[in-house]
PDB file of C-alpha atoms in Angstrom:
ATOM      1  CA  MET A 773     -12.089 -37.099 -21.320  1.00 54.00           C
ATOM      2  CA  GLY A 774     -10.740 -35.605 -18.015  1.00 61.00           C
ATOM      3  CA  ARG A 775      -7.014 -34.442 -17.257  1.00 66.00           C
ATOM      4  CA  LYS A 776      -4.092 -36.540 -16.075  1.00 68.00           C
ATOM      5  CA  VAL A 777      -3.469 -34.209 -12.839  1.00 67.00           C
ATOM      6  CA  PHE A 778       0.502 -35.597 -11.650  1.00 66.00           C
ATOM      7  CA  GLY A 779       0.122 -33.547  -7.927  1.00 70.00           C
ATOM      8  CA  ARG A 780       3.071 -32.187  -6.931  1.00 76.00           C
ATOM      9  CA  LYS A 781       5.614 -33.827  -9.268  1.00 78.00           C
ATOM     10  CA  LYS A 782       9.879 -33.430  -8.443  1.00 79.00           C
ATOM     11  CA  LEU A 783      11.369 -31.709 -10.351  1.00 75.00           C
ATOM     12  CA  GLU A 784      15.052 -32.486 -11.456  1.00 80.00           C
ATOM     13  CA  LEU A 785      16.776 -29.663 -11.004  1.00 82.00           C
ATOM     14  CA  LYS A 786      19.787 -28.992 -13.280  1.00 87.00           C
ATOM     15  CA  LYS A 787      21.913 -25.591 -14.460  1.00 86.00           C
ATOM     16  CA  ILE A 788      19.786 -24.757 -17.341  1.00 86.00           C
ATOM     17  CA  ALA A 789      21.556 -24.596 -20.251  1.00 87.00           C
ATOM     18  CA  LYS A 790      19.958 -21.465 -22.638  1.00 89.00           C
ATOM     19  CA  ASP A 791      21.940 -18.106 -21.596  1.00 86.00           C
ATOM     20  CA  SER A 792      18.391 -16.105 -22.005  1.00 86.00           C
ATOM     21  CA  SER A 793      16.235 -18.395 -20.093  1.00 88.00           C
ATOM     22  CA  LEU A 794      19.325 -18.594 -17.390  1.00 88.00           C
ATOM     23  CA  GLN A 795      19.065 -15.177 -17.326  1.00 88.00           C
ATOM     24  CA  VAL A 796      14.930 -15.040 -16.638  1.00 88.00           C
ATOM     25  CA  THR A 797      14.448 -17.260 -14.051  1.00 89.00           C
ATOM     26  CA  PHE A 798      17.015 -15.984 -12.812  1.00 90.00           C
ATOM     27  CA  SER A 799      15.556 -12.803 -12.201  1.00 86.00           C
ATOM     28  CA  LYS A 800      12.115 -14.325 -11.550  1.00 87.00           C
ATOM     29  CA  ARG A 801      13.341 -16.429  -9.109  1.00 89.00           C
ATOM     30  CA  LYS A 802      15.440 -13.666  -7.070  1.00 90.00           C
ATOM     31  CA  SER A 803      12.479 -11.550  -6.151  1.00 87.00           C
ATOM     32  CA  GLY A 804      10.746 -14.436  -4.713  1.00 88.00           C
ATOM     33  CA  ILE A 805      13.956 -15.112  -2.581  1.00 90.00           C
ATOM     34  CA  PHE A 806      14.349 -11.377  -1.382  1.00 88.00           C
ATOM     35  CA  ASN A 807      10.667 -11.456  -0.781  1.00 87.00           C
ATOM     36  CA  LYS A 808      10.872 -14.305   1.501  1.00 88.00           C
ATOM     37  CA  ALA A 809      13.959 -13.295   3.355  1.00 87.00           C
ATOM     38  CA  CYS A 810      11.947  -9.904   3.807  1.00 84.00           C
ATOM     39  CA  GLU A 811       8.951 -12.354   5.190  1.00 84.00           C
ATOM     40  CA  ILE A 812      11.606 -14.348   7.720  1.00 85.00           C
ATOM     41  CA  SER A 813      12.690 -11.189   8.852  1.00 82.00           C
ATOM     42  CA  VAL A 814       9.396  -9.888   9.826  1.00 79.00           C
ATOM     43  CA  MET A 815       8.024 -13.086  11.087  1.00 80.00           C
ATOM     44  CA  CYS A 816      10.855 -13.932  13.290  1.00 80.00           C
ATOM     45  CA  GLY A 817      12.419 -10.957  14.412  1.00 76.00           C
ATOM     46  CA  VAL A 818      15.547 -11.498  12.783  1.00 79.00           C
ATOM     47  CA  ASP A 819      18.416  -9.481  10.556  1.00 80.00           C
ATOM     48  CA  LEU A 820      19.580 -10.621   7.915  1.00 85.00           C
ATOM     49  CA  LEU A 821      22.004 -10.257   4.656  1.00 87.00           C
ATOM     50  CA  ILE A 822      21.607 -12.438   1.548  1.00 89.00           C
ATOM     51  CA  VAL A 823      23.860 -11.980  -1.117  1.00 90.00           C
ATOM     52  CA  ILE A 824      23.137 -13.508  -4.621  1.00 91.00           C
ATOM     53  CA  PHE A 825      25.185 -13.769  -8.081  1.00 91.00           C
ATOM     54  CA  SER A 826      23.409 -13.065 -11.200  1.00 88.00           C
ATOM     55  CA  PRO A 827      24.798 -15.834 -13.584  1.00 88.00           C
ATOM     56  CA  GLY A 828      26.551 -12.167 -15.270  1.00 85.00           C
ATOM     57  CA  GLY A 829      28.412 -12.385 -12.020  1.00 87.00           C
ATOM     58  CA  LYS A 830      26.850  -8.989 -10.815  1.00 90.00           C
ATOM     59  CA  PRO A 831      25.836  -9.119  -6.417  1.00 90.00           C
ATOM     60  CA  TYR A 832      22.809  -8.812  -5.837  1.00 89.00           C
ATOM     61  CA  ILE A 833      22.401  -6.755  -1.960  1.00 88.00           C
ATOM     62  CA  PHE A 834      19.526  -7.796   0.565  1.00 86.00           C
ATOM     63  CA  GLY A 835      19.072  -6.796   3.959  1.00 83.00           C
ATOM     64  CA  SER A 836      17.031  -6.831   6.780  1.00 76.00           C
ATOM     65  CA  PRO A 837      16.485  -3.672   8.435  1.00 70.00           C
ATOM     66  CA  LYS A 838      19.950  -2.389   6.278  1.00 78.00           C
ATOM     67  CA  VAL A 839      22.951  -3.709   4.358  1.00 78.00           C
ATOM     68  CA  ASP A 840      25.395  -0.837   5.993  1.00 80.00           C
ATOM     69  CA  ALA A 841      23.661  -1.215   9.026  1.00 77.00           C
ATOM     70  CA  PHE A 842      24.179  -4.885   9.280  1.00 76.00           C
ATOM     71  CA  LEU A 843      27.768  -5.494   8.262  1.00 78.00           C
ATOM     72  CA  GLN A 844      28.622  -3.297  10.525  1.00 79.00           C
ATOM     73  CA  ASN A 845      27.437  -4.738  13.070  1.00 78.00           C
ATOM     74  CA  PHE A 846      28.927  -7.618  12.015  1.00 78.00           C
ATOM     75  CA  LEU A 847      32.276  -6.438  11.252  1.00 82.00           C
ATOM     76  CA  THR A 848      32.682  -4.697  14.786  1.00 83.00           C
ATOM     77  CA  GLY A 849      31.396  -7.767  16.027  1.00 78.00           C
ATOM     78  CA  ASN A 850      28.680  -5.879  18.139  1.00 74.00           C
ATOM     79  CA  PRO A 851      25.638  -7.266  17.685  1.00 64.00           C
ATOM     80  CA  ILE A 852      22.732  -5.516  18.156  1.00 61.00           C
ATOM     81  CA  LEU A 853      20.286  -7.583  20.453  1.00 57.00           C
ATOM     82  CA  GLN A 854      16.546  -7.440  21.296  1.00 55.00           C
ATOM     83  CA  PRO A 855      14.503  -8.507  22.633  1.00 54.00           C
ATOM     84  CA  PHE A 856      11.672 -10.335  20.740  1.00 53.00           C
ATOM     85  CA  ASP A 857       8.596 -11.981  21.654  1.00 53.00           C
ATOM     86  CA  PRO A 858       6.862 -13.501  18.993  1.00 52.00           C
ATOM     87  CA  TYR A 859       3.241 -14.076  20.497  1.00 53.00           C
ATOM     88  CA  THR A 860       3.916 -10.153  22.277  1.00 53.00           C
ATOM     89  CA  ASN A 861       4.447  -8.107  18.847  1.00 57.00           C
ATOM     90  CA  ARG A 862       2.213  -9.820  16.956  1.00 57.00           C
ATOM     91  CA  GLU A 863      -0.592  -9.292  19.073  1.00 58.00           C
ATOM     92  CA  ASN A 864      -0.103  -5.509  19.698  1.00 62.00           C
ATOM     93  CA  SER A 865       0.718  -4.935  16.624  1.00 71.00           C
ATOM     94  CA  ILE A 866      -2.339  -7.137  15.424  1.00 76.00           C
ATOM     95  CA  ASP A 867      -4.665  -5.106  17.821  1.00 74.00           C
ATOM     96  CA  HIS A 868      -3.128  -1.882  16.927  1.00 76.00           C
ATOM     97  CA  LEU A 869      -3.685  -2.348  13.025  1.00 78.00           C
ATOM     98  CA  ALA A 870      -7.331  -3.769  14.814  1.00 79.00           C
ATOM     99  CA  ALA A 871      -7.451  -0.535  16.023  1.00 81.00           C
ATOM    100  CA  GLU A 872      -6.373   1.376  13.553  1.00 84.00           C
ATOM    101  CA  TYR A 873      -8.412   0.011  11.102  1.00 83.00           C
ATOM    102  CA  ARG A 874     -11.707   0.804  12.669  1.00 87.00           C
ATOM    103  CA  MET A 875     -10.530   4.165  13.309  1.00 88.00           C
ATOM    104  CA  ILE A 876     -10.196   4.393   9.758  1.00 89.00           C
ATOM    105  CA  SER A 877     -13.236   2.874   8.535  1.00 87.00           C
ATOM    106  CA  LEU A 878     -15.743   5.260  11.107  1.00 89.00           C
ATOM    107  CA  ILE A 879     -13.725   8.518   9.484  1.00 87.00           C
ATOM    108  CA  PHE A 880     -14.394   6.725   5.902  1.00 88.00           C
ATOM    109  CA  ASP A 881     -18.314   6.718   6.748  1.00 86.00           C
ATOM    110  CA  LYS A 882     -18.614   9.847   8.517  1.00 86.00           C
ATOM    111  CA  GLU A 883     -17.390  11.263   4.610  1.00 84.00           C
ATOM    112  CA  LYS A 884     -19.099   9.084   2.660  1.00 84.00           C
ATOM    113  CA  GLU A 885     -22.208  10.693   4.638  1.00 84.00           C
ATOM    114  CA  TYR A 886     -20.811  14.644   4.124  1.00 79.00           C
ATOM    115  CA  LEU A 887     -20.690  13.503   0.297  1.00 76.00           C
ATOM    116  CA  ASN A 888     -23.984  12.503  -0.272  1.00 76.00           C
ATOM    117  CA  GLU A 889     -25.348  15.321   1.901  1.00 76.00           C
ATOM    118  CA  LEU A 890     -23.359  18.101  -0.313  1.00 72.00           C
ATOM    119  CA  ASN A 891     -24.163  16.267  -2.941  1.00 69.00           C
ATOM    120  CA  ILE A 892     -28.082  16.798  -2.073  1.00 71.00           C
ATOM    121  CA  SER A 893     -28.078  19.647  -1.277  1.00 69.00           C
ATOM    122  CA  LEU A 894     -25.226  21.250  -4.259  1.00 65.00           C
ATOM    123  CA  LYS A 895     -28.998  19.556  -6.164  1.00 68.00           C
ATOM    124  CA  ASP A 896     -30.859  21.640  -4.182  1.00 68.00           C
ATOM    125  CA  TYR A 897     -28.898  24.471  -5.964  1.00 63.00           C
ATOM    126  CA  GLY A 898     -29.212  22.874  -9.508  1.00 62.00           C
ATOM    127  CA  VAL A 899     -25.687  22.656  -9.822  1.00 58.00           C
ATOM    128  CA  VAL A 900     -25.279  20.193 -12.726  1.00 62.00           C
ATOM    129  CA  GLU A 901     -23.341  20.171 -16.126  1.00 63.00           C
ATOM    130  CA  TYR A 902     -23.564  23.481 -17.835  1.00 61.00           C
ATOM    131  CA  GLU A 903     -22.201  22.271 -21.385  1.00 68.00           C
ATOM    132  CA  GLY A 904     -25.034  21.799 -23.132  1.00 71.00           C
ATOM    133  CA  LEU A 905     -27.510  24.778 -21.825  1.00 71.00           C
ATOM    134  CA  ASN A 906     -28.791  27.479 -23.575  1.00 82.00           C
ATOM    135  CA  ALA A 907     -28.294  31.443 -22.348  1.00 85.00           C
ATOM    136  CA  HIS A 908     -31.112  31.757 -19.935  1.00 86.00           C
ATOM    137  CA  ASP A 909     -30.275  28.272 -18.173  1.00 81.00           C
ATOM    138  CA  LEU A 910     -26.879  29.381 -18.132  1.00 81.00           C
ATOM    139  CA  GLU A 911     -28.555  32.512 -16.038  1.00 86.00           C
ATOM    140  CA  VAL A 912     -30.963  30.662 -13.647  1.00 84.00           C
ATOM    141  CA  TYR A 913     -27.288  28.379 -12.611  1.00 80.00           C
ATOM    142  CA  LEU A 914     -25.695  31.174 -12.177  1.00 84.00           C
ATOM    143  CA  ASP A 915     -27.965  32.892  -9.673  1.00 86.00           C
ATOM    144  CA  ASN A 916     -28.213  29.401  -8.773  1.00 82.00           C
ATOM    145  CA  LEU A 917     -24.760  29.180  -7.583  1.00 83.00           C
ATOM    146  CA  LYS A 918     -23.726  33.243  -6.191  1.00 88.00           C
ATOM    147  CA  LYS A 919     -27.305  31.552  -3.978  1.00 86.00           C
ATOM    148  CA  LEU A 920     -25.276  28.946  -3.218  1.00 83.00           C
ATOM    149  CA  LYS A 921     -21.683  31.138  -2.679  1.00 87.00           C
ATOM    150  CA  GLU A 922     -23.442  33.719  -0.394  1.00 88.00           C
ATOM    151  CA  ASN A 923     -25.210  30.281   2.474  1.00 84.00           C
ATOM    152  CA  LEU A 924     -21.422  29.019   2.485  1.00 86.00           C
ATOM    153  CA  ILE A 925     -19.676  32.245   2.889  1.00 88.00           C
ATOM    154  CA  SER A 926     -22.270  32.679   5.490  1.00 85.00           C
ATOM    155  CA  TYR A 927     -22.248  29.596   7.094  1.00 82.00           C
ATOM    156  CA  PHE A 928     -18.145  29.861   7.232  1.00 84.00           C
ATOM    157  CA  ASP A 929     -18.601  32.678   8.732  1.00 84.00           C
ATOM    158  CA  PHE A 930     -20.612  30.741  11.546  1.00 81.00           C
ATOM    159  CA  LEU A 931     -18.378  27.737  11.841  1.00 81.00           C
ATOM    160  CA  THR A 932     -15.206  30.151  12.179  1.00 83.00           C
ATOM    161  CA  THR A 933     -16.951  32.308  15.222  1.00 82.00           C
ATOM    162  CA  ASN A 934     -18.289  29.375  16.680  1.00 68.00           C
TER     163      ASN A 934
END
């Protein structure tokens, strides 16, 4: 048989009687409220301050951008009014983030290619795990590493002189 689905059921709001449950619920809901406040501040371009008191009476404060600056502006009566056009700021930030993403993607792809070339180059020199090799194989491995070192030094000199 299928499960019965109730959909969005309206919960009855009443105070939680058990102290431990009350504290746990407060802790979970507090972070959700602060996250929503941060979203509203960013999306609407507003400064806000939220003060919540825990069941034990301890205050929790969230301010965007900063609590001290917000309180100073409020107490002095000098609010800093910043013109806000959500469409312009949003489009600019999206364009900026998209351009930054493209640039980082290109750098990542180039670094990935370089790493693949380096791995292929190291395999040509016989660079492998050295644990478990016998004395003769270690000698060959050491000679290959010396050749690799010489080639890297000459390549470095070439790069620094040009």
